[in-house]
mmCIF file with all atom_site columns, C-alpha atoms and ligand atoms in Angstrom:
data_model
loop_
_atom_site.group_PDB
_atom_site.id
_atom_site.type_symbol
_atom_site.label_atom_id
_atom_site.label_alt_id
_atom_site.label_comp_id
_atom_site.label_asym_id
_atom_site.label_entity_id
_atom_site.label_seq_id
_atom_site.pdbx_PDB_ins_code
_atom_site.Cartn_x
_atom_site.Cartn_y
_atom_site.Cartn_z
_atom_site.occupancy
_atom_site.B_iso_or_equiv
_atom_site.pdbx_formal_charge
_atom_site.auth_seq_id
_atom_site.auth_comp_id
_atom_site.auth_asym_id
_atom_site.auth_atom_id
_atom_site.pdbx_PDB_model_num
ATOM   1   C CA . UNK A 1 1   ? 176.985 -2.316  -105.956 1.00 41.00 ? 241 UNK A CA 1
ATOM   2   C CA . UNK A 1 2   ? 174.166 -3.797  -107.992 1.00 44.00 ? 242 UNK A CA 1
ATOM   3   C CA . UNK A 1 3   ? 174.919 -6.239  -110.767 1.00 41.00 ? 243 UNK A CA 1
ATOM   4   C CA . UNK A 1 4   ? 172.930 -5.897  -113.906 1.00 44.00 ? 244 UNK A CA 1
ATOM   5   C CA . UNK A 1 5   ? 171.914 -9.082  -115.702 1.00 42.00 ? 245 UNK A CA 1
ATOM   6   C CA . UNK A 1 6   ? 174.341 -8.452  -118.517 1.00 44.00 ? 246 UNK A CA 1
ATOM   7   C CA . UNK A 1 7   ? 177.229 -8.322  -116.064 1.00 49.00 ? 247 UNK A CA 1
ATOM   8   C CA . UNK A 1 8   ? 176.495 -11.717 -114.583 1.00 48.00 ? 248 UNK A CA 1
ATOM   9   C CA . UNK A 1 9   ? 178.500 -14.613 -115.971 1.00 55.00 ? 249 UNK A CA 1
ATOM   10  C CA . UNK A 1 10  ? 176.307 -16.929 -118.007 1.00 57.00 ? 250 UNK A CA 1
ATOM   11  C CA . UNK A 1 11  ? 176.861 -19.820 -115.547 1.00 59.00 ? 251 UNK A CA 1
ATOM   12  C CA . UNK A 1 12  ? 175.429 -17.697 -112.716 1.00 58.00 ? 252 UNK A CA 1
ATOM   13  C CA . UNK A 1 13  ? 172.520 -16.767 -114.942 1.00 52.00 ? 253 UNK A CA 1
ATOM   14  C CA . UNK A 1 14  ? 171.759 -20.409 -115.608 1.00 55.00 ? 254 UNK A CA 1
ATOM   15  C CA . UNK A 1 15  ? 171.903 -21.189 -111.906 1.00 57.00 ? 255 UNK A CA 1
ATOM   16  C CA . UNK A 1 16  ? 169.581 -18.288 -111.180 1.00 56.00 ? 256 UNK A CA 1
ATOM   17  C CA . UNK A 1 17  ? 167.188 -19.491 -113.844 1.00 54.00 ? 257 UNK A CA 1
ATOM   18  C CA . UNK A 1 18  ? 167.329 -23.024 -112.480 1.00 54.00 ? 258 UNK A CA 1
ATOM   19  C CA . UNK A 1 19  ? 166.708 -21.967 -108.877 1.00 59.00 ? 259 UNK A CA 1
ATOM   20  C CA . UNK A 1 20  ? 163.789 -19.829 -110.010 1.00 57.00 ? 260 UNK A CA 1
ATOM   21  C CA . UNK A 1 21  ? 162.363 -22.676 -112.011 1.00 54.00 ? 261 UNK A CA 1
ATOM   22  C CA . UNK A 1 22  ? 162.507 -24.921 -108.967 1.00 54.00 ? 262 UNK A CA 1
ATOM   23  C CA . UNK A 1 23  ? 160.931 -22.254 -106.787 1.00 55.00 ? 263 UNK A CA 1
ATOM   24  C CA . UNK A 1 24  ? 157.983 -21.855 -109.089 1.00 52.00 ? 264 UNK A CA 1
ATOM   25  C CA . UNK A 1 25  ? 154.676 -23.025 -107.760 1.00 50.00 ? 265 UNK A CA 1
ATOM   26  C CA . UNK A 1 26  ? 154.321 -25.767 -110.271 1.00 50.00 ? 266 UNK A CA 1
ATOM   27  C CA . UNK A 1 27  ? 157.318 -27.662 -108.940 1.00 50.00 ? 267 UNK A CA 1
ATOM   28  C CA . UNK A 1 28  ? 155.541 -30.993 -109.291 1.00 47.00 ? 268 UNK A CA 1
ATOM   29  C CA . UNK A 1 29  ? 155.513 -30.671 -113.061 1.00 53.00 ? 269 UNK A CA 1
ATOM   30  C CA . UNK A 1 30  ? 159.281 -30.171 -113.209 1.00 53.00 ? 270 UNK A CA 1
ATOM   31  C CA . UNK A 1 31  ? 160.872 -33.577 -113.835 1.00 54.00 ? 271 UNK A CA 1
ATOM   32  C CA . UNK A 1 32  ? 163.520 -34.824 -111.460 1.00 61.00 ? 272 UNK A CA 1
ATOM   33  C CA . UNK A 1 33  ? 166.976 -33.774 -112.340 1.00 71.00 ? 273 UNK A CA 1
ATOM   34  C CA . UNK A 1 34  ? 169.505 -36.395 -113.286 1.00 73.00 ? 274 UNK A CA 1
ATOM   35  C CA . UNK A 1 35  ? 171.736 -37.203 -110.311 1.00 73.00 ? 275 UNK A CA 1
ATOM   36  C CA . UNK A 1 36  ? 175.370 -37.649 -111.245 1.00 74.00 ? 276 UNK A CA 1
ATOM   37  C CA . UNK A 1 37  ? 178.125 -38.047 -108.649 1.00 76.00 ? 277 UNK A CA 1
ATOM   38  C CA . UNK A 1 38  ? 175.659 -36.965 -105.985 1.00 75.00 ? 278 UNK A CA 1
ATOM   39  C CA . UNK A 1 39  ? 174.906 -33.774 -107.860 1.00 76.00 ? 279 UNK A CA 1
ATOM   40  C CA . UNK A 1 40  ? 171.832 -32.657 -109.697 1.00 78.00 ? 280 UNK A CA 1
ATOM   41  C CA . UNK A 1 41  ? 171.885 -31.854 -113.408 1.00 76.00 ? 281 UNK A CA 1
ATOM   42  C CA . UNK A 1 42  ? 169.122 -30.345 -115.468 1.00 83.00 ? 282 UNK A CA 1
ATOM   43  C CA . UNK A 1 43  ? 169.891 -29.995 -119.138 1.00 86.00 ? 283 UNK A CA 1
ATOM   44  C CA . UNK A 1 44  ? 169.885 -26.589 -120.777 1.00 89.00 ? 284 UNK A CA 1
ATOM   45  C CA . UNK A 1 45  ? 167.266 -27.956 -123.141 1.00 89.00 ? 285 UNK A CA 1
ATOM   46  C CA . UNK A 1 46  ? 164.983 -28.727 -120.167 1.00 88.00 ? 286 UNK A CA 1
ATOM   47  C CA . UNK A 1 47  ? 165.551 -25.253 -118.742 1.00 89.00 ? 287 UNK A CA 1
ATOM   48  C CA . UNK A 1 48  ? 164.469 -23.739 -122.032 1.00 93.00 ? 288 UNK A CA 1
ATOM   49  C CA . UNK A 1 49  ? 161.554 -26.095 -122.145 1.00 92.00 ? 289 UNK A CA 1
ATOM   50  C CA . UNK A 1 50  ? 160.310 -24.978 -118.693 1.00 90.00 ? 290 UNK A CA 1
ATOM   51  C CA . UNK A 1 51  ? 160.988 -21.307 -119.292 1.00 94.00 ? 291 UNK A CA 1
ATOM   52  C CA . UNK A 1 52  ? 159.214 -21.547 -122.647 1.00 95.00 ? 292 UNK A CA 1
ATOM   53  C CA . UNK A 1 53  ? 156.237 -23.356 -121.146 1.00 94.00 ? 293 UNK A CA 1
ATOM   54  C CA . UNK A 1 54  ? 155.853 -20.861 -118.320 1.00 94.00 ? 294 UNK A CA 1
ATOM   55  C CA . UNK A 1 55  ? 156.280 -17.864 -120.577 1.00 96.00 ? 295 UNK A CA 1
ATOM   56  C CA . UNK A 1 56  ? 153.572 -19.257 -122.828 1.00 96.00 ? 296 UNK A CA 1
ATOM   57  C CA . UNK A 1 57  ? 151.236 -19.836 -119.881 1.00 97.00 ? 297 UNK A CA 1
ATOM   58  C CA . UNK A 1 58  ? 151.819 -16.350 -118.475 1.00 97.00 ? 298 UNK A CA 1
ATOM   59  C CA . UNK A 1 59  ? 151.269 -14.830 -121.892 1.00 97.00 ? 299 UNK A CA 1
ATOM   60  C CA . UNK A 1 60  ? 147.953 -16.699 -122.310 1.00 97.00 ? 300 UNK A CA 1
ATOM   61  C CA . UNK A 1 61  ? 146.826 -15.533 -118.838 1.00 97.00 ? 301 UNK A CA 1
ATOM   62  C CA . UNK A 1 62  ? 147.745 -11.939 -119.691 1.00 95.00 ? 302 UNK A CA 1
ATOM   63  C CA . UNK A 1 63  ? 145.795 -12.094 -122.961 1.00 94.00 ? 303 UNK A CA 1
ATOM   64  C CA . UNK A 1 64  ? 142.743 -13.282 -121.042 1.00 93.00 ? 304 UNK A CA 1
ATOM   65  C CA . UNK A 1 65  ? 143.257 -10.584 -118.424 1.00 94.00 ? 305 UNK A CA 1
ATOM   66  C CA . UNK A 1 66  ? 143.462 -8.008  -121.205 1.00 89.00 ? 306 UNK A CA 1
ATOM   67  C CA . UNK A 1 67  ? 140.282 -9.179  -122.917 1.00 86.00 ? 307 UNK A CA 1
ATOM   68  C CA . UNK A 1 68  ? 138.444 -9.171  -119.573 1.00 86.00 ? 308 UNK A CA 1
ATOM   69  C CA . UNK A 1 69  ? 139.656 -5.655  -118.956 1.00 87.00 ? 309 UNK A CA 1
ATOM   70  C CA . UNK A 1 70  ? 138.379 -4.607  -122.351 1.00 86.00 ? 310 UNK A CA 1
ATOM   71  C CA . UNK A 1 71  ? 134.870 -5.486  -121.117 1.00 91.00 ? 311 UNK A CA 1
ATOM   72  C CA . UNK A 1 72  ? 135.469 -3.471  -117.917 1.00 88.00 ? 312 UNK A CA 1
ATOM   73  C CA . UNK A 1 73  ? 136.187 -0.337  -119.968 1.00 90.00 ? 313 UNK A CA 1
ATOM   74  C CA . UNK A 1 74  ? 133.212 -0.968  -122.249 1.00 90.00 ? 314 UNK A CA 1
ATOM   75  C CA . UNK A 1 75  ? 130.911 -1.532  -119.278 1.00 88.00 ? 315 UNK A CA 1
ATOM   76  C CA . UNK A 1 76  ? 132.105 1.663   -117.628 1.00 89.00 ? 316 UNK A CA 1
ATOM   77  C CA . UNK A 1 77  ? 131.283 3.614   -120.810 1.00 92.00 ? 317 UNK A CA 1
ATOM   78  C CA . UNK A 1 78  ? 127.920 1.875   -120.969 1.00 90.00 ? 318 UNK A CA 1
ATOM   79  C CA . UNK A 1 79  ? 127.135 2.767   -117.354 1.00 89.00 ? 319 UNK A CA 1
ATOM   80  C CA . UNK A 1 80  ? 128.065 6.415   -117.851 1.00 92.00 ? 320 UNK A CA 1
ATOM   81  C CA . UNK A 1 81  ? 126.042 6.741   -121.043 1.00 93.00 ? 321 UNK A CA 1
ATOM   82  C CA . UNK A 1 82  ? 122.964 5.173   -119.464 1.00 91.00 ? 322 UNK A CA 1
ATOM   83  C CA . UNK A 1 83  ? 123.369 7.230   -116.286 1.00 91.00 ? 323 UNK A CA 1
ATOM   84  C CA . UNK A 1 84  ? 123.453 10.446  -118.319 1.00 93.00 ? 324 UNK A CA 1
ATOM   85  C CA . UNK A 1 85  ? 120.533 9.630   -120.597 1.00 91.00 ? 325 UNK A CA 1
ATOM   86  C CA . UNK A 1 86  ? 117.824 11.411  -118.564 1.00 91.00 ? 326 UNK A CA 1
ATOM   87  C CA . UNK A 1 87  ? 119.934 14.115  -116.869 1.00 93.00 ? 327 UNK A CA 1
ATOM   88  C CA . UNK A 1 88  ? 121.346 15.211  -120.221 1.00 95.00 ? 328 UNK A CA 1
ATOM   89  C CA . UNK A 1 89  ? 117.904 15.266  -121.754 1.00 93.00 ? 329 UNK A CA 1
ATOM   90  C CA . UNK A 1 90  ? 116.662 17.567  -118.968 1.00 93.00 ? 330 UNK A CA 1
ATOM   91  C CA . UNK A 1 91  ? 119.754 19.708  -119.058 1.00 94.00 ? 331 UNK A CA 1
ATOM   92  C CA . UNK A 1 92  ? 119.401 20.319  -122.785 1.00 93.00 ? 332 UNK A CA 1
ATOM   93  C CA . UNK A 1 93  ? 115.689 20.966  -122.656 1.00 92.00 ? 333 UNK A CA 1
ATOM   94  C CA . UNK A 1 94  ? 115.708 23.282  -119.632 1.00 93.00 ? 334 UNK A CA 1
ATOM   95  C CA . UNK A 1 95  ? 118.901 25.283  -120.113 1.00 94.00 ? 335 UNK A CA 1
ATOM   96  C CA . UNK A 1 96  ? 117.060 27.795  -122.302 1.00 92.00 ? 336 UNK A CA 1
ATOM   97  C CA . UNK A 1 97  ? 114.814 28.669  -119.343 1.00 91.00 ? 337 UNK A CA 1
ATOM   98  C CA . UNK A 1 98  ? 117.740 30.391  -117.571 1.00 93.00 ? 338 UNK A CA 1
ATOM   99  C CA . UNK A 1 99  ? 117.440 34.163  -117.693 1.00 92.00 ? 339 UNK A CA 1
ATOM   100 C CA . UNK A 1 100 ? 119.780 35.986  -120.104 1.00 91.00 ? 340 UNK A CA 1
ATOM   101 C CA . UNK A 1 101 ? 121.345 32.768  -121.280 1.00 93.00 ? 341 UNK A CA 1
ATOM   102 C CA . UNK A 1 102 ? 123.766 33.440  -124.181 1.00 95.00 ? 342 UNK A CA 1
ATOM   103 C CA . UNK A 1 103 ? 122.620 32.073  -127.548 1.00 95.00 ? 343 UNK A CA 1
ATOM   104 C CA . UNK A 1 104 ? 125.990 30.335  -127.938 1.00 96.00 ? 344 UNK A CA 1
ATOM   105 C CA . UNK A 1 105 ? 125.192 28.118  -124.950 1.00 95.00 ? 345 UNK A CA 1
ATOM   106 C CA . UNK A 1 106 ? 121.803 27.165  -126.315 1.00 94.00 ? 346 UNK A CA 1
ATOM   107 C CA . UNK A 1 107 ? 123.172 26.283  -129.707 1.00 95.00 ? 347 UNK A CA 1
ATOM   108 C CA . UNK A 1 108 ? 125.998 24.285  -128.103 1.00 95.00 ? 348 UNK A CA 1
ATOM   109 C CA . UNK A 1 109 ? 123.434 22.351  -126.071 1.00 94.00 ? 349 UNK A CA 1
ATOM   110 C CA . UNK A 1 110 ? 121.607 21.583  -129.312 1.00 93.00 ? 350 UNK A CA 1
ATOM   111 C CA . UNK A 1 111 ? 124.827 20.279  -130.865 1.00 95.00 ? 351 UNK A CA 1
ATOM   112 C CA . UNK A 1 112 ? 125.417 18.083  -127.808 1.00 95.00 ? 352 UNK A CA 1
ATOM   113 C CA . UNK A 1 113 ? 121.927 16.639  -128.242 1.00 92.00 ? 353 UNK A CA 1
ATOM   114 C CA . UNK A 1 114 ? 122.532 15.800  -131.904 1.00 93.00 ? 354 UNK A CA 1
ATOM   115 C CA . UNK A 1 115 ? 125.931 14.261  -131.329 1.00 95.00 ? 355 UNK A CA 1
ATOM   116 C CA . UNK A 1 116 ? 124.655 12.358  -128.303 1.00 94.00 ? 356 UNK A CA 1
ATOM   117 C CA . UNK A 1 117 ? 122.231 10.495  -130.534 1.00 93.00 ? 357 UNK A CA 1
ATOM   118 C CA . UNK A 1 118 ? 125.020 9.447   -132.915 1.00 94.00 ? 358 UNK A CA 1
ATOM   119 C CA . UNK A 1 119 ? 127.230 8.441   -129.993 1.00 96.00 ? 359 UNK A CA 1
ATOM   120 C CA . UNK A 1 120 ? 124.476 6.251   -128.509 1.00 94.00 ? 360 UNK A CA 1
ATOM   121 C CA . UNK A 1 121 ? 123.763 4.649   -131.866 1.00 94.00 ? 361 UNK A CA 1
ATOM   122 C CA . UNK A 1 122 ? 127.435 3.911   -132.504 1.00 94.00 ? 362 UNK A CA 1
ATOM   123 C CA . UNK A 1 123 ? 128.043 2.605   -129.017 1.00 94.00 ? 363 UNK A CA 1
ATOM   124 C CA . UNK A 1 124 ? 124.912 0.441   -128.980 1.00 92.00 ? 364 UNK A CA 1
ATOM   125 C CA . UNK A 1 125 ? 125.998 -1.304  -132.142 1.00 93.00 ? 365 UNK A CA 1
ATOM   126 C CA . UNK A 1 126 ? 129.372 -2.055  -130.508 1.00 91.00 ? 366 UNK A CA 1
ATOM   127 C CA . UNK A 1 127 ? 127.943 -3.453  -127.286 1.00 89.00 ? 367 UNK A CA 1
ATOM   128 C CA . UNK A 1 128 ? 125.322 -5.519  -129.088 1.00 89.00 ? 368 UNK A CA 1
ATOM   129 C CA . UNK A 1 129 ? 128.265 -7.369  -130.648 1.00 88.00 ? 369 UNK A CA 1
ATOM   130 C CA . UNK A 1 130 ? 130.567 -7.471  -127.640 1.00 83.00 ? 370 UNK A CA 1
ATOM   131 C CA . UNK A 1 131 ? 128.600 -7.543  -124.370 1.00 78.00 ? 371 UNK A CA 1
ATOM   132 C CA . UNK A 1 132 ? 126.242 -10.279 -123.233 1.00 76.00 ? 372 UNK A CA 1
ATOM   133 C CA . UNK A 1 133 ? 122.666 -9.312  -122.332 1.00 73.00 ? 373 UNK A CA 1
ATOM   134 C CA . UNK A 1 134 ? 123.262 -9.449  -118.569 1.00 71.00 ? 374 UNK A CA 1
ATOM   135 C CA . UNK A 1 135 ? 126.405 -7.321  -118.917 1.00 70.00 ? 375 UNK A CA 1
ATOM   136 C CA . UNK A 1 136 ? 124.451 -4.555  -120.638 1.00 67.00 ? 376 UNK A CA 1
ATOM   137 C CA . UNK A 1 137 ? 122.068 -4.231  -117.733 1.00 67.00 ? 377 UNK A CA 1
ATOM   138 C CA . UNK A 1 138 ? 124.505 -2.725  -115.286 1.00 64.00 ? 378 UNK A CA 1
ATOM   139 C CA . UNK A 1 139 ? 123.184 -0.910  -112.241 1.00 68.00 ? 379 UNK A CA 1
ATOM   140 C CA . UNK A 1 140 ? 123.668 2.802   -112.703 1.00 68.00 ? 380 UNK A CA 1
ATOM   141 C CA . UNK A 1 141 ? 123.300 5.709   -110.318 1.00 70.00 ? 381 UNK A CA 1
ATOM   142 C CA . UNK A 1 142 ? 119.860 7.269   -110.258 1.00 79.00 ? 382 UNK A CA 1
ATOM   143 C CA . UNK A 1 143 ? 119.651 10.974  -110.791 1.00 85.00 ? 383 UNK A CA 1
ATOM   144 C CA . UNK A 1 144 ? 117.869 13.245  -108.363 1.00 87.00 ? 384 UNK A CA 1
ATOM   145 C CA . UNK A 1 145 ? 118.909 16.633  -109.689 1.00 88.00 ? 385 UNK A CA 1
ATOM   146 C CA . UNK A 1 146 ? 115.809 17.593  -111.657 1.00 89.00 ? 386 UNK A CA 1
ATOM   147 C CA . UNK A 1 147 ? 114.317 19.626  -108.797 1.00 91.00 ? 387 UNK A CA 1
ATOM   148 C CA . UNK A 1 148 ? 117.389 21.837  -108.560 1.00 92.00 ? 388 UNK A CA 1
ATOM   149 C CA . UNK A 1 149 ? 117.328 22.507  -112.334 1.00 91.00 ? 389 UNK A CA 1
ATOM   150 C CA . UNK A 1 150 ? 113.731 23.651  -111.912 1.00 91.00 ? 390 UNK A CA 1
ATOM   151 C CA . UNK A 1 151 ? 114.282 25.664  -108.711 1.00 92.00 ? 391 UNK A CA 1
ATOM   152 C CA . UNK A 1 152 ? 112.473 28.990  -108.454 1.00 93.00 ? 392 UNK A CA 1
ATOM   153 C CA . UNK A 1 153 ? 115.664 30.588  -107.202 1.00 94.00 ? 393 UNK A CA 1
ATOM   154 C CA . UNK A 1 154 ? 117.660 31.701  -110.250 1.00 94.00 ? 394 UNK A CA 1
ATOM   155 C CA . UNK A 1 155 ? 121.024 31.599  -108.451 1.00 95.00 ? 395 UNK A CA 1
ATOM   156 C CA . UNK A 1 156 ? 120.373 28.072  -107.249 1.00 94.00 ? 396 UNK A CA 1
ATOM   157 C CA . UNK A 1 157 ? 119.466 27.100  -110.810 1.00 95.00 ? 397 UNK A CA 1
ATOM   158 C CA . UNK A 1 158 ? 122.636 28.613  -112.213 1.00 95.00 ? 398 UNK A CA 1
ATOM   159 C CA . UNK A 1 159 ? 124.689 26.616  -109.671 1.00 95.00 ? 399 UNK A CA 1
ATOM   160 C CA . UNK A 1 160 ? 122.768 23.459  -110.456 1.00 95.00 ? 400 UNK A CA 1
ATOM   161 C CA . UNK A 1 161 ? 123.486 23.826  -114.185 1.00 96.00 ? 401 UNK A CA 1
ATOM   162 C CA . UNK A 1 162 ? 127.094 24.726  -113.514 1.00 96.00 ? 402 UNK A CA 1
ATOM   163 C CA . UNK A 1 163 ? 127.671 21.650  -111.339 1.00 95.00 ? 403 UNK A CA 1
ATOM   164 C CA . UNK A 1 164 ? 125.868 19.398  -113.716 1.00 95.00 ? 404 UNK A CA 1
ATOM   165 C CA . UNK A 1 165 ? 127.824 20.582  -116.745 1.00 96.00 ? 405 UNK A CA 1
ATOM   166 C CA . UNK A 1 166 ? 131.055 20.122  -114.775 1.00 96.00 ? 406 UNK A CA 1
ATOM   167 C CA . UNK A 1 167 ? 130.133 16.485  -114.037 1.00 95.00 ? 407 UNK A CA 1
ATOM   168 C CA . UNK A 1 168 ? 128.999 15.984  -117.605 1.00 96.00 ? 408 UNK A CA 1
ATOM   169 C CA . UNK A 1 169 ? 132.348 17.282  -118.828 1.00 97.00 ? 409 UNK A CA 1
ATOM   170 C CA . UNK A 1 170 ? 134.235 14.897  -116.504 1.00 97.00 ? 410 UNK A CA 1
ATOM   171 C CA . UNK A 1 171 ? 132.195 11.862  -117.423 1.00 96.00 ? 411 UNK A CA 1
ATOM   172 C CA . UNK A 1 172 ? 132.249 12.439  -121.150 1.00 97.00 ? 412 UNK A CA 1
ATOM   173 C CA . UNK A 1 173 ? 136.022 12.908  -120.993 1.00 97.00 ? 413 UNK A CA 1
ATOM   174 C CA . UNK A 1 174 ? 136.170 9.467   -119.376 1.00 96.00 ? 414 UNK A CA 1
ATOM   175 C CA . UNK A 1 175 ? 133.939 8.060   -122.109 1.00 96.00 ? 415 UNK A CA 1
ATOM   176 C CA . UNK A 1 176 ? 136.164 9.652   -124.731 1.00 96.00 ? 416 UNK A CA 1
ATOM   177 C CA . UNK A 1 177 ? 139.366 8.276   -123.182 1.00 95.00 ? 417 UNK A CA 1
ATOM   178 C CA . UNK A 1 178 ? 137.945 4.776   -122.713 1.00 94.00 ? 418 UNK A CA 1
ATOM   179 C CA . UNK A 1 179 ? 136.449 4.486   -126.174 1.00 93.00 ? 419 UNK A CA 1
ATOM   180 C CA . UNK A 1 180 ? 139.563 5.794   -127.857 1.00 93.00 ? 420 UNK A CA 1
ATOM   181 C CA . UNK A 1 181 ? 141.755 3.448   -125.809 1.00 90.00 ? 421 UNK A CA 1
ATOM   182 C CA . UNK A 1 182 ? 139.564 0.537   -126.894 1.00 88.00 ? 422 UNK A CA 1
ATOM   183 C CA . UNK A 1 183 ? 139.674 1.650   -130.512 1.00 86.00 ? 423 UNK A CA 1
HETATM 184 C C1 . NAG B 2 .   ? 120.881 10.773  -125.994 1.00 55.99 ? 33  NAG B C1 1
HETATM 185 O O1 . NAG B 2 .   ? 120.618 9.581   -126.680 1.00 55.99 ? 33  NAG B O1 1
HETATM 186 C C2 . NAG B 2 .   ? 119.865 8.616   -125.976 1.00 55.99 ? 33  NAG B C2 1
HETATM 187 C C3 . NAG B 2 .   ? 119.747 7.386   -126.829 1.00 55.99 ? 33  NAG B C3 1
HETATM 188 O O2 . NAG B 2 .   ? 119.263 7.677   -128.092 1.00 55.99 ? 33  NAG B O2 1
HETATM 189 C C4 . NAG B 2 .   ? 118.507 9.199   -125.605 1.00 55.99 ? 33  NAG B C4 1
HETATM 190 O O3 . NAG B 2 .   ? 117.807 8.265   -124.812 1.00 55.99 ? 33  NAG B O3 1
HETATM 191 C C5 . NAG B 2 .   ? 118.701 10.487  -124.842 1.00 55.99 ? 33  NAG B C5 1
HETATM 192 O O4 . NAG B 2 .   ? 117.463 11.069  -124.618 1.00 55.99 ? 33  NAG B O4 1
HETATM 193 C C6 . NAG B 2 .   ? 119.565 11.437  -125.641 1.00 55.99 ? 33  NAG B C6 1
HETATM 194 N N1 . NAG B 2 .   ? 119.822 12.667  -124.907 1.00 55.99 ? 33  NAG B N1 1
HETATM 195 C C7 . NAG B 2 .   ? 119.555 13.847  -125.435 1.00 55.99 ? 33  NAG B C7 1
HETATM 196 C C8 . NAG B 2 .   ? 119.926 15.019  -124.619 1.00 55.99 ? 33  NAG B C8 1
HETATM 197 O O5 . NAG B 2 .   ? 119.032 13.984  -126.513 1.00 55.99 ? 33  NAG B O5 1
#
């Protein structure tokens, strides 16, 4: 049977707390307990003091971890946006060269182009405030798909566009999730 914390008598809880405190890495900073009749006593006040100190330290570390992670998300958005700059430009400008392409697709591509500009502007103003210069210049994957978008073989071109739009969809979903999480 497992005992939940609430079922443990408070004395046992205190002993558990004490043994954990002594096991903590920072044992050196824990003052010696008072020896009485050959036994070791640490006051409840001291226990609270140590627990409080450690909880504060852990909380500070977690806040730092969180703010560092914030930059990881921002940098990942930055990398994706930069990586898509040229491919998206080519995709939008060459999609109309596909034979029998529905007008709805062309007008959607135009909308993407317009909104892309606003997205870049908005995001650039965020990173100019938040990221340092060297953090903005992330390495990003180079794109080598232009030839397949311009292939003479119409079927190959259709596949190239299809695959590219699928990746675009994935990556911009990531951008959306990351930016809205950061918001
Ligand atoms: C998206 O915006 C960026 C930054 O303004 C620009 O470099 C890129 O060419 C734009 N893409 C399209 C498809 O307009």
